[in-house]
mmCIF file with all atom_site columns, C-alpha atoms in Angstrom:
data_model
loop_
_atom_site.group_PDB
_atom_site.id
_atom_site.type_symbol
_atom_site.label_atom_id
_atom_site.label_alt_id
_atom_site.label_comp_id
_atom_site.label_asym_id
_atom_site.label_entity_id
_atom_site.label_seq_id
_atom_site.pdbx_PDB_ins_code
_atom_site.Cartn_x
_atom_site.Cartn_y
_atom_site.Cartn_z
_atom_site.occupancy
_atom_site.B_iso_or_equiv
_atom_site.pdbx_formal_charge
_atom_site.auth_seq_id
_atom_site.auth_comp_id
_atom_site.auth_asym_id
_atom_site.auth_atom_id
_atom_site.pdbx_PDB_model_num
ATOM 1   C CA . MET A 1 1   ? 25.902  -17.394 17.829  1.00 0.00 ? 1   MET A CA 1
ATOM 2   C CA . SER A 1 2   ? 24.356  -15.875 20.906  1.00 0.00 ? 2   SER A CA 1
ATOM 3   C CA . THR A 1 3   ? 20.741  -16.469 21.777  1.00 0.00 ? 3   THR A CA 1
ATOM 4   C CA . PHE A 1 4   ? 18.265  -13.838 22.788  1.00 0.00 ? 4   PHE A CA 1
ATOM 5   C CA . PRO A 1 5   ? 16.112  -15.573 25.438  1.00 0.00 ? 5   PRO A CA 1
ATOM 6   C CA . ILE A 1 6   ? 12.970  -13.807 26.561  1.00 0.00 ? 6   ILE A CA 1
ATOM 7   C CA . PRO A 1 7   ? 12.381  -14.390 30.294  1.00 0.00 ? 7   PRO A CA 1
ATOM 8   C CA . GLY A 1 8   ? 8.893   -12.922 30.368  1.00 0.00 ? 8   GLY A CA 1
ATOM 9   C CA . PRO A 1 9   ? 6.880   -9.864  29.387  1.00 0.00 ? 9   PRO A CA 1
ATOM 10  C CA . LEU A 1 10  ? 9.101   -7.022  28.214  1.00 0.00 ? 10  LEU A CA 1
ATOM 11  C CA . SER A 1 11  ? 8.703   -3.306  28.639  1.00 0.00 ? 11  SER A CA 1
ATOM 12  C CA . LEU A 1 12  ? 8.853   -1.140  25.541  1.00 0.00 ? 12  LEU A CA 1
ATOM 13  C CA . GLY A 1 13  ? 12.456  -0.174  26.266  1.00 0.00 ? 13  GLY A CA 1
ATOM 14  C CA . ASP A 1 14  ? 13.514  -3.804  26.765  1.00 0.00 ? 14  ASP A CA 1
ATOM 15  C CA . LEU A 1 15  ? 11.717  -4.824  23.595  1.00 0.00 ? 15  LEU A CA 1
ATOM 16  C CA . LEU A 1 16  ? 13.462  -2.126  21.547  1.00 0.00 ? 16  LEU A CA 1
ATOM 17  C CA . ASP A 1 17  ? 16.826  -2.950  23.137  1.00 0.00 ? 17  ASP A CA 1
ATOM 18  C CA . ARG A 1 18  ? 16.493  -6.640  22.265  1.00 0.00 ? 18  ARG A CA 1
ATOM 19  C CA . ALA A 1 19  ? 15.318  -5.833  18.735  1.00 0.00 ? 19  ALA A CA 1
ATOM 20  C CA . PHE A 1 20  ? 18.336  -3.579  18.121  1.00 0.00 ? 20  PHE A CA 1
ATOM 21  C CA . ARG A 1 21  ? 20.693  -6.218  19.546  1.00 0.00 ? 21  ARG A CA 1
ATOM 22  C CA . LEU A 1 22  ? 19.121  -8.840  17.289  1.00 0.00 ? 22  LEU A CA 1
ATOM 23  C CA . TYR A 1 23  ? 19.475  -6.615  14.215  1.00 0.00 ? 23  TYR A CA 1
ATOM 24  C CA . ARG A 1 24  ? 23.052  -5.733  15.125  1.00 0.00 ? 24  ARG A CA 1
ATOM 25  C CA . ALA A 1 25  ? 24.001  -9.406  15.575  1.00 0.00 ? 25  ALA A CA 1
ATOM 26  C CA . ARG A 1 26  ? 22.300  -10.604 12.363  1.00 0.00 ? 26  ARG A CA 1
ATOM 27  C CA . PHE A 1 27  ? 22.519  -7.470  10.201  1.00 0.00 ? 27  PHE A CA 1
ATOM 28  C CA . GLY A 1 28  ? 24.399  -9.097  7.316   1.00 0.00 ? 28  GLY A CA 1
ATOM 29  C CA . LEU A 1 29  ? 21.992  -12.029 7.180   1.00 0.00 ? 29  LEU A CA 1
ATOM 30  C CA . PHE A 1 30  ? 18.925  -9.788  7.248   1.00 0.00 ? 30  PHE A CA 1
ATOM 31  C CA . VAL A 1 31  ? 20.264  -7.445  4.565   1.00 0.00 ? 31  VAL A CA 1
ATOM 32  C CA . SER A 1 32  ? 21.266  -10.401 2.355   1.00 0.00 ? 32  SER A CA 1
ATOM 33  C CA . THR A 1 33  ? 17.813  -11.933 2.675   1.00 0.00 ? 33  THR A CA 1
ATOM 34  C CA . ALA A 1 34  ? 16.035  -8.688  1.825   1.00 0.00 ? 34  ALA A CA 1
ATOM 35  C CA . ALA A 1 35  ? 18.460  -7.880  -1.000  1.00 0.00 ? 35  ALA A CA 1
ATOM 36  C CA . LEU A 1 36  ? 17.918  -11.301 -2.598  1.00 0.00 ? 36  LEU A CA 1
ATOM 37  C CA . PHE A 1 37  ? 14.372  -10.277 -3.533  1.00 0.00 ? 37  PHE A CA 1
ATOM 38  C CA . LEU A 1 38  ? 14.231  -6.500  -3.369  1.00 0.00 ? 38  LEU A CA 1
ATOM 39  C CA . VAL A 1 39  ? 17.325  -5.564  -5.391  1.00 0.00 ? 39  VAL A CA 1
ATOM 40  C CA . PRO A 1 40  ? 16.222  -7.445  -8.552  1.00 0.00 ? 40  PRO A CA 1
ATOM 41  C CA . MET A 1 41  ? 12.726  -6.045  -8.104  1.00 0.00 ? 41  MET A CA 1
ATOM 42  C CA . SER A 1 42  ? 14.112  -2.508  -7.849  1.00 0.00 ? 42  SER A CA 1
ATOM 43  C CA . ILE A 1 43  ? 16.268  -3.006  -10.944 1.00 0.00 ? 43  ILE A CA 1
ATOM 44  C CA . ILE A 1 44  ? 13.288  -4.275  -12.957 1.00 0.00 ? 44  ILE A CA 1
ATOM 45  C CA . SER A 1 45  ? 11.167  -1.371  -11.731 1.00 0.00 ? 45  SER A CA 1
ATOM 46  C CA . GLY A 1 46  ? 13.868  1.152   -12.611 1.00 0.00 ? 46  GLY A CA 1
ATOM 47  C CA . LEU A 1 47  ? 14.360  -0.313  -16.083 1.00 0.00 ? 47  LEU A CA 1
ATOM 48  C CA . LEU A 1 48  ? 10.625  -0.343  -16.714 1.00 0.00 ? 48  LEU A CA 1
ATOM 49  C CA . THR A 1 49  ? 10.232  3.253   -15.602 1.00 0.00 ? 49  THR A CA 1
ATOM 50  C CA . GLY A 1 50  ? 13.270  4.363   -17.603 1.00 0.00 ? 50  GLY A CA 1
ATOM 51  C CA . THR A 1 51  ? 11.985  2.610   -20.718 1.00 0.00 ? 51  THR A CA 1
ATOM 52  C CA . PHE A 1 52  ? 8.578   4.219   -20.345 1.00 0.00 ? 52  PHE A CA 1
ATOM 53  C CA . ILE A 1 53  ? 10.012  7.693   -19.775 1.00 0.00 ? 53  ILE A CA 1
ATOM 54  C CA . THR A 1 54  ? 12.253  7.322   -22.836 1.00 0.00 ? 54  THR A CA 1
ATOM 55  C CA . ASP A 1 55  ? 9.375   6.090   -25.021 1.00 0.00 ? 55  ASP A CA 1
ATOM 56  C CA . TYR A 1 56  ? 7.100   8.802   -23.686 1.00 0.00 ? 56  TYR A CA 1
ATOM 57  C CA . LEU A 1 57  ? 9.618   11.556  -24.392 1.00 0.00 ? 57  LEU A CA 1
ATOM 58  C CA . ASP A 1 58  ? 10.210  10.130  -27.894 1.00 0.00 ? 58  ASP A CA 1
ATOM 59  C CA . ALA A 1 59  ? 6.452   10.156  -28.527 1.00 0.00 ? 59  ALA A CA 1
ATOM 60  C CA . LEU A 1 60  ? 6.157   13.730  -27.255 1.00 0.00 ? 60  LEU A CA 1
ATOM 61  C CA . THR A 1 61  ? 9.024   14.775  -29.498 1.00 0.00 ? 61  THR A CA 1
ATOM 62  C CA . ALA A 1 62  ? 7.383   13.075  -32.485 1.00 0.00 ? 62  ALA A CA 1
ATOM 63  C CA . LEU A 1 63  ? 4.078   14.749  -31.677 1.00 0.00 ? 63  LEU A CA 1
ATOM 64  C CA . GLY A 1 64  ? 5.749   18.121  -31.290 1.00 0.00 ? 64  GLY A CA 1
ATOM 65  C CA . THR A 1 65  ? 7.781   17.995  -34.494 1.00 0.00 ? 65  THR A CA 1
ATOM 66  C CA . GLY A 1 66  ? 4.976   16.657  -36.666 1.00 0.00 ? 66  GLY A CA 1
ATOM 67  C CA . GLY A 1 67  ? 3.542   20.109  -37.344 1.00 0.00 ? 67  GLY A CA 1
ATOM 68  C CA . SER A 1 68  ? 0.342   21.545  -35.974 1.00 0.00 ? 68  SER A CA 1
ATOM 69  C CA . GLN A 1 69  ? -1.600  18.281  -36.238 1.00 0.00 ? 69  GLN A CA 1
ATOM 70  C CA . PRO A 1 70  ? 0.099   15.126  -34.865 1.00 0.00 ? 70  PRO A CA 1
ATOM 71  C CA . SER A 1 71  ? -0.094  12.014  -36.977 1.00 0.00 ? 71  SER A CA 1
ATOM 72  C CA . GLU A 1 72  ? -2.512  9.319   -35.972 1.00 0.00 ? 72  GLU A CA 1
ATOM 73  C CA . GLU A 1 73  ? 0.328   6.816   -35.759 1.00 0.00 ? 73  GLU A CA 1
ATOM 74  C CA . ALA A 1 74  ? 2.275   8.953   -33.259 1.00 0.00 ? 74  ALA A CA 1
ATOM 75  C CA . ALA A 1 75  ? -0.807  9.466   -31.097 1.00 0.00 ? 75  ALA A CA 1
ATOM 76  C CA . LEU A 1 76  ? -1.583  5.727   -31.087 1.00 0.00 ? 76  LEU A CA 1
ATOM 77  C CA . ARG A 1 77  ? 2.028   4.906   -30.241 1.00 0.00 ? 77  ARG A CA 1
ATOM 78  C CA . ALA A 1 78  ? 1.968   7.324   -27.282 1.00 0.00 ? 78  ALA A CA 1
ATOM 79  C CA . PHE A 1 79  ? -1.375  5.973   -26.072 1.00 0.00 ? 79  PHE A CA 1
ATOM 80  C CA . GLY A 1 80  ? -0.197  2.363   -26.470 1.00 0.00 ? 80  GLY A CA 1
ATOM 81  C CA . GLY A 1 81  ? 2.942   3.142   -24.502 1.00 0.00 ? 81  GLY A CA 1
ATOM 82  C CA . VAL A 1 82  ? 0.897   4.537   -21.634 1.00 0.00 ? 82  VAL A CA 1
ATOM 83  C CA . LEU A 1 83  ? -1.377  1.478   -21.631 1.00 0.00 ? 83  LEU A CA 1
ATOM 84  C CA . SER A 1 84  ? 1.509   -0.991  -21.732 1.00 0.00 ? 84  SER A CA 1
ATOM 85  C CA . PHE A 1 85  ? 3.272   0.894   -18.938 1.00 0.00 ? 85  PHE A CA 1
ATOM 86  C CA . GLY A 1 86  ? 0.101   0.827   -16.841 1.00 0.00 ? 86  GLY A CA 1
ATOM 87  C CA . GLY A 1 87  ? -0.282  -2.920  -17.355 1.00 0.00 ? 87  GLY A CA 1
ATOM 88  C CA . ALA A 1 88  ? 3.372   -3.553  -16.560 1.00 0.00 ? 88  ALA A CA 1
ATOM 89  C CA . VAL A 1 89  ? 3.162   -1.436  -13.402 1.00 0.00 ? 89  VAL A CA 1
ATOM 90  C CA . PHE A 1 90  ? 0.068   -3.377  -12.314 1.00 0.00 ? 90  PHE A CA 1
ATOM 91  C CA . LEU A 1 91  ? 1.831   -6.731  -12.800 1.00 0.00 ? 91  LEU A CA 1
ATOM 92  C CA . LEU A 1 92  ? 4.967   -5.396  -11.153 1.00 0.00 ? 92  LEU A CA 1
ATOM 93  C CA . GLY A 1 93  ? 2.884   -4.219  -8.191  1.00 0.00 ? 93  GLY A CA 1
ATOM 94  C CA . ILE A 1 94  ? 1.369   -7.669  -7.707  1.00 0.00 ? 94  ILE A CA 1
ATOM 95  C CA . LEU A 1 95  ? 4.806   -9.294  -7.991  1.00 0.00 ? 95  LEU A CA 1
ATOM 96  C CA . SER A 1 96  ? 6.186   -6.758  -5.537  1.00 0.00 ? 96  SER A CA 1
ATOM 97  C CA . LEU A 1 97  ? 3.453   -7.573  -3.011  1.00 0.00 ? 97  LEU A CA 1
ATOM 98  C CA . LEU A 1 98  ? 4.229   -11.279 -3.290  1.00 0.00 ? 98  LEU A CA 1
ATOM 99  C CA . LEU A 1 99  ? 7.983   -10.755 -2.959  1.00 0.00 ? 99  LEU A CA 1
ATOM 100 C CA . ASN A 1 100 ? 7.547   -8.396  -0.007  1.00 0.00 ? 100 ASN A CA 1
ATOM 101 C CA . GLY A 1 101 ? 5.476   -11.109 1.667   1.00 0.00 ? 101 GLY A CA 1
ATOM 102 C CA . LEU A 1 102 ? 8.284   -13.622 1.097   1.00 0.00 ? 102 LEU A CA 1
ATOM 103 C CA . VAL A 1 103 ? 10.868  -11.198 2.477   1.00 0.00 ? 103 VAL A CA 1
ATOM 104 C CA . THR A 1 104 ? 8.726   -10.539 5.546   1.00 0.00 ? 104 THR A CA 1
ATOM 105 C CA . LEU A 1 105 ? 8.241   -14.253 6.186   1.00 0.00 ? 105 LEU A CA 1
ATOM 106 C CA . ALA A 1 106 ? 11.927  -15.066 5.643   1.00 0.00 ? 106 ALA A CA 1
ATOM 107 C CA . LEU A 1 107 ? 13.098  -12.285 7.964   1.00 0.00 ? 107 LEU A CA 1
ATOM 108 C CA . THR A 1 108 ? 10.541  -13.299 10.584  1.00 0.00 ? 108 THR A CA 1
ATOM 109 C CA . SER A 1 109 ? 11.727  -16.924 10.396  1.00 0.00 ? 109 SER A CA 1
ATOM 110 C CA . GLN A 1 110 ? 15.343  -15.850 10.769  1.00 0.00 ? 110 GLN A CA 1
ATOM 111 C CA . GLY A 1 111 ? 14.511  -13.565 13.687  1.00 0.00 ? 111 GLY A CA 1
ATOM 112 C CA . ILE A 1 112 ? 12.553  -16.282 15.491  1.00 0.00 ? 112 ILE A CA 1
ATOM 113 C CA . GLY A 1 113 ? 15.355  -18.746 14.773  1.00 0.00 ? 113 GLY A CA 1
ATOM 114 C CA . ALA A 1 114 ? 17.868  -16.331 16.303  1.00 0.00 ? 114 ALA A CA 1
ATOM 115 C CA . LEU A 1 115 ? 15.711  -16.005 19.417  1.00 0.00 ? 115 LEU A CA 1
ATOM 116 C CA . HIS A 1 116 ? 15.768  -19.805 19.755  1.00 0.00 ? 116 HIS A CA 1
ATOM 117 C CA . GLY A 1 117 ? 19.505  -20.102 19.147  1.00 0.00 ? 117 GLY A CA 1
ATOM 118 C CA . GLU A 1 118 ? 19.280  -21.349 15.558  1.00 0.00 ? 118 GLU A CA 1
ATOM 119 C CA . SER A 1 119 ? 21.629  -20.034 12.918  1.00 0.00 ? 119 SER A CA 1
ATOM 120 C CA . LEU A 1 120 ? 19.605  -19.959 9.709   1.00 0.00 ? 120 LEU A CA 1
ATOM 121 C CA . THR A 1 121 ? 21.159  -19.244 6.347   1.00 0.00 ? 121 THR A CA 1
ATOM 122 C CA . VAL A 1 122 ? 19.453  -17.157 3.686   1.00 0.00 ? 122 VAL A CA 1
ATOM 123 C CA . GLY A 1 123 ? 18.321  -20.330 1.908   1.00 0.00 ? 123 GLY A CA 1
ATOM 124 C CA . GLN A 1 124 ? 16.875  -21.868 5.082   1.00 0.00 ? 124 GLN A CA 1
ATOM 125 C CA . GLY A 1 125 ? 14.981  -18.678 5.844   1.00 0.00 ? 125 GLY A CA 1
ATOM 126 C CA . VAL A 1 126 ? 13.562  -18.583 2.312   1.00 0.00 ? 126 VAL A CA 1
ATOM 127 C CA . ARG A 1 127 ? 12.546  -22.270 2.508   1.00 0.00 ? 127 ARG A CA 1
ATOM 128 C CA . ARG A 1 128 ? 10.688  -21.607 5.769   1.00 0.00 ? 128 ARG A CA 1
ATOM 129 C CA . ALA A 1 129 ? 9.067   -18.565 4.172   1.00 0.00 ? 129 ALA A CA 1
ATOM 130 C CA . LEU A 1 130 ? 7.901   -20.633 1.196   1.00 0.00 ? 130 LEU A CA 1
ATOM 131 C CA . ARG A 1 131 ? 6.265   -23.160 3.549   1.00 0.00 ? 131 ARG A CA 1
ATOM 132 C CA . ARG A 1 132 ? 4.263   -20.371 5.177   1.00 0.00 ? 132 ARG A CA 1
ATOM 133 C CA . PHE A 1 133 ? 3.629   -18.366 2.016   1.00 0.00 ? 133 PHE A CA 1
ATOM 134 C CA . TRP A 1 134 ? 0.132   -19.557 1.013   1.00 0.00 ? 134 TRP A CA 1
ATOM 135 C CA . PRO A 1 135 ? -1.305  -19.252 4.539   1.00 0.00 ? 135 PRO A CA 1
ATOM 136 C CA . PHE A 1 136 ? 0.175   -15.729 4.569   1.00 0.00 ? 136 PHE A CA 1
ATOM 137 C CA . VAL A 1 137 ? -1.511  -14.946 1.230   1.00 0.00 ? 137 VAL A CA 1
ATOM 138 C CA . ARG A 1 138 ? -4.856  -16.277 2.498   1.00 0.00 ? 138 ARG A CA 1
ATOM 139 C CA . MET A 1 139 ? -4.508  -14.226 5.676   1.00 0.00 ? 139 MET A CA 1
ATOM 140 C CA . SER A 1 140 ? -3.705  -11.114 3.634   1.00 0.00 ? 140 SER A CA 1
ATOM 141 C CA . ILE A 1 141 ? -6.748  -11.649 1.404   1.00 0.00 ? 141 ILE A CA 1
ATOM 142 C CA . LEU A 1 142 ? -9.014  -12.147 4.428   1.00 0.00 ? 142 LEU A CA 1
ATOM 143 C CA . GLN A 1 143 ? -7.549  -9.044  6.047   1.00 0.00 ? 143 GLN A CA 1
ATOM 144 C CA . SER A 1 144 ? -8.223  -7.005  2.901   1.00 0.00 ? 144 SER A CA 1
ATOM 145 C CA . LEU A 1 145 ? -11.790 -8.313  2.736   1.00 0.00 ? 145 LEU A CA 1
ATOM 146 C CA . ALA A 1 146 ? -12.314 -7.406  6.395   1.00 0.00 ? 146 ALA A CA 1
ATOM 147 C CA . TYR A 1 147 ? -11.015 -3.872  5.743   1.00 0.00 ? 147 TYR A CA 1
ATOM 148 C CA . MET A 1 148 ? -13.327 -3.538  2.746   1.00 0.00 ? 148 MET A CA 1
ATOM 149 C CA . ALA A 1 149 ? -16.311 -4.785  4.757   1.00 0.00 ? 149 ALA A CA 1
ATOM 150 C CA . ALA A 1 150 ? -15.543 -2.375  7.600   1.00 0.00 ? 150 ALA A CA 1
ATOM 151 C CA . THR A 1 151 ? -15.138 0.498   5.150   1.00 0.00 ? 151 THR A CA 1
ATOM 152 C CA . ILE A 1 152 ? -18.438 -0.321  3.456   1.00 0.00 ? 152 ILE A CA 1
ATOM 153 C CA . ALA A 1 153 ? -20.165 -0.713  6.825   1.00 0.00 ? 153 ALA A CA 1
ATOM 154 C CA . ILE A 1 154 ? -18.988 2.771   7.785   1.00 0.00 ? 154 ILE A CA 1
ATOM 155 C CA . LEU A 1 155 ? -19.394 4.553   4.442   1.00 0.00 ? 155 LEU A CA 1
ATOM 156 C CA . ILE A 1 156 ? -22.936 3.402   3.625   1.00 0.00 ? 156 ILE A CA 1
ATOM 157 C CA . PRO A 1 157 ? -24.485 4.826   6.829   1.00 0.00 ? 157 PRO A CA 1
ATOM 158 C CA . LEU A 1 158 ? -22.426 8.010   6.428   1.00 0.00 ? 158 LEU A CA 1
ATOM 159 C CA . GLY A 1 159 ? -23.591 8.309   2.809   1.00 0.00 ? 159 GLY A CA 1
ATOM 160 C CA . ILE A 1 160 ? -27.212 7.883   3.879   1.00 0.00 ? 160 ILE A CA 1
ATOM 161 C CA . LEU A 1 161 ? -26.691 10.438  6.641   1.00 0.00 ? 161 LEU A CA 1
ATOM 162 C CA . PHE A 1 162 ? -25.122 12.887  4.186   1.00 0.00 ? 162 PHE A CA 1
ATOM 163 C CA . PHE A 1 163 ? -28.043 12.399  1.785   1.00 0.00 ? 163 PHE A CA 1
ATOM 164 C CA . LEU A 1 164 ? -30.523 13.051  4.603   1.00 0.00 ? 164 LEU A CA 1
ATOM 165 C CA . VAL A 1 165 ? -28.663 16.216  5.625   1.00 0.00 ? 165 VAL A CA 1
ATOM 166 C CA . VAL A 1 166 ? -28.819 17.479  2.036   1.00 0.00 ? 166 VAL A CA 1
ATOM 167 C CA . VAL A 1 167 ? -32.547 16.713  1.842   1.00 0.00 ? 167 VAL A CA 1
ATOM 168 C CA . VAL A 1 168 ? -33.217 18.364  5.214   1.00 0.00 ? 168 VAL A CA 1
ATOM 169 C CA . ALA A 1 169 ? -31.113 21.381  4.232   1.00 0.00 ? 169 ALA A CA 1
ATOM 170 C CA . GLY A 1 170 ? -33.051 21.708  0.985   1.00 0.00 ? 170 GLY A CA 1
ATOM 171 C CA . ALA A 1 171 ? -36.365 21.435  2.805   1.00 0.00 ? 171 ALA A CA 1
ATOM 172 C CA . ILE A 1 172 ? -35.296 24.028  5.358   1.00 0.00 ? 172 ILE A CA 1
ATOM 173 C CA . GLY A 1 173 ? -34.067 26.337  2.600   1.00 0.00 ? 173 GLY A CA 1
ATOM 174 C CA . ILE A 1 174 ? -37.378 26.057  0.764   1.00 0.00 ? 174 ILE A CA 1
ATOM 175 C CA . GLY A 1 175 ? -39.393 26.480  3.971   1.00 0.00 ? 175 GLY A CA 1
ATOM 176 C CA . VAL A 1 176 ? -37.475 29.504  5.246   1.00 0.00 ? 176 VAL A CA 1
ATOM 177 C CA . GLY A 1 177 ? -37.363 31.195  1.874   1.00 0.00 ? 177 GLY A CA 1
ATOM 178 C CA . SER A 1 178 ? -34.091 33.023  2.534   1.00 0.00 ? 178 SER A CA 1
ATOM 179 C CA . PHE A 1 179 ? -30.694 31.486  1.859   1.00 0.00 ? 179 PHE A CA 1
ATOM 180 C CA . ASP A 1 180 ? -29.006 33.426  4.687   1.00 0.00 ? 180 ASP A CA 1
ATOM 181 C CA . GLU A 1 181 ? -31.375 32.063  7.331   1.00 0.00 ? 181 GLU A CA 1
ATOM 182 C CA . ALA A 1 182 ? -31.279 28.541  5.865   1.00 0.00 ? 182 ALA A CA 1
ATOM 183 C CA . SER A 1 183 ? -27.472 28.429  5.811   1.00 0.00 ? 183 SER A CA 1
ATOM 184 C CA . GLY A 1 184 ? -27.323 29.144  9.546   1.00 0.00 ? 184 GLY A CA 1
ATOM 185 C CA . ILE A 1 185 ? -29.793 26.354  10.265  1.00 0.00 ? 185 ILE A CA 1
ATOM 186 C CA . VAL A 1 186 ? -27.882 23.938  8.027   1.00 0.00 ? 186 VAL A CA 1
ATOM 187 C CA . ALA A 1 187 ? -24.618 24.893  9.750   1.00 0.00 ? 187 ALA A CA 1
ATOM 188 C CA . MET A 1 188 ? -26.174 24.112  13.149  1.00 0.00 ? 188 MET A CA 1
ATOM 189 C CA . ILE A 1 189 ? -27.395 20.733  11.863  1.00 0.00 ? 189 ILE A CA 1
ATOM 190 C CA . GLY A 1 190 ? -23.902 20.044  10.516  1.00 0.00 ? 190 GLY A CA 1
ATOM 191 C CA . LEU A 1 191 ? -22.294 20.914  13.854  1.00 0.00 ? 191 LEU A CA 1
ATOM 192 C CA . GLY A 1 192 ? -24.774 18.695  15.653  1.00 0.00 ? 192 GLY A CA 1
ATOM 193 C CA . LEU A 1 193 ? -23.984 15.796  13.326  1.00 0.00 ? 193 LEU A CA 1
ATOM 194 C CA . LEU A 1 194 ? -20.269 16.430  13.752  1.00 0.00 ? 194 LEU A CA 1
ATOM 195 C CA . LEU A 1 195 ? -20.659 16.220  17.530  1.00 0.00 ? 195 LEU A CA 1
ATOM 196 C CA . ILE A 1 196 ? -22.720 13.037  17.253  1.00 0.00 ? 196 ILE A CA 1
ATOM 197 C CA . CYS A 1 197 ? -20.408 11.291  14.765  1.00 0.00 ? 197 CYS A CA 1
ATOM 198 C CA . GLY A 1 198 ? -17.105 12.696  15.945  1.00 0.00 ? 198 GLY A CA 1
#
């Protein structure tokens, strides 16, 4: 197996060239590693979706053929199917996030191993991924919390600003007495705020 030594900082072109050479040299290994987790996940997702669609269409057929008023049992069955599908999709989404994290860690381990001249098997890559899995989960949770904090820190002042603009626009509209004149003033305030914030 050839190594991919990095002599120093790389330009964007060199970086892309080395990445494509790495993928070309280890394509089978990378695809096998990803397929180990993602193919079963895709099959489960497809079966779940197919089961829901079939149950949903059966419920719609039962509701449609029951006369003008659907039976309570058919309506409850349709509603229960939607709820169970929603719960299953939620659990499947969490499982998918965890498996995608494992795939990312395993592929990263194999790529780093290739750069250092190691020839890792699928199992070795997965074992390395499992060792780094919980720190990866903690990092992902902290990253999500940081995004939420940044979003809140931005949205609260913007919400207050929006509220103040509405109050000022209402006060101007009451003070001017004419909606046409007030709308021009409010538009100018909006443009000013857009220039300040944007």
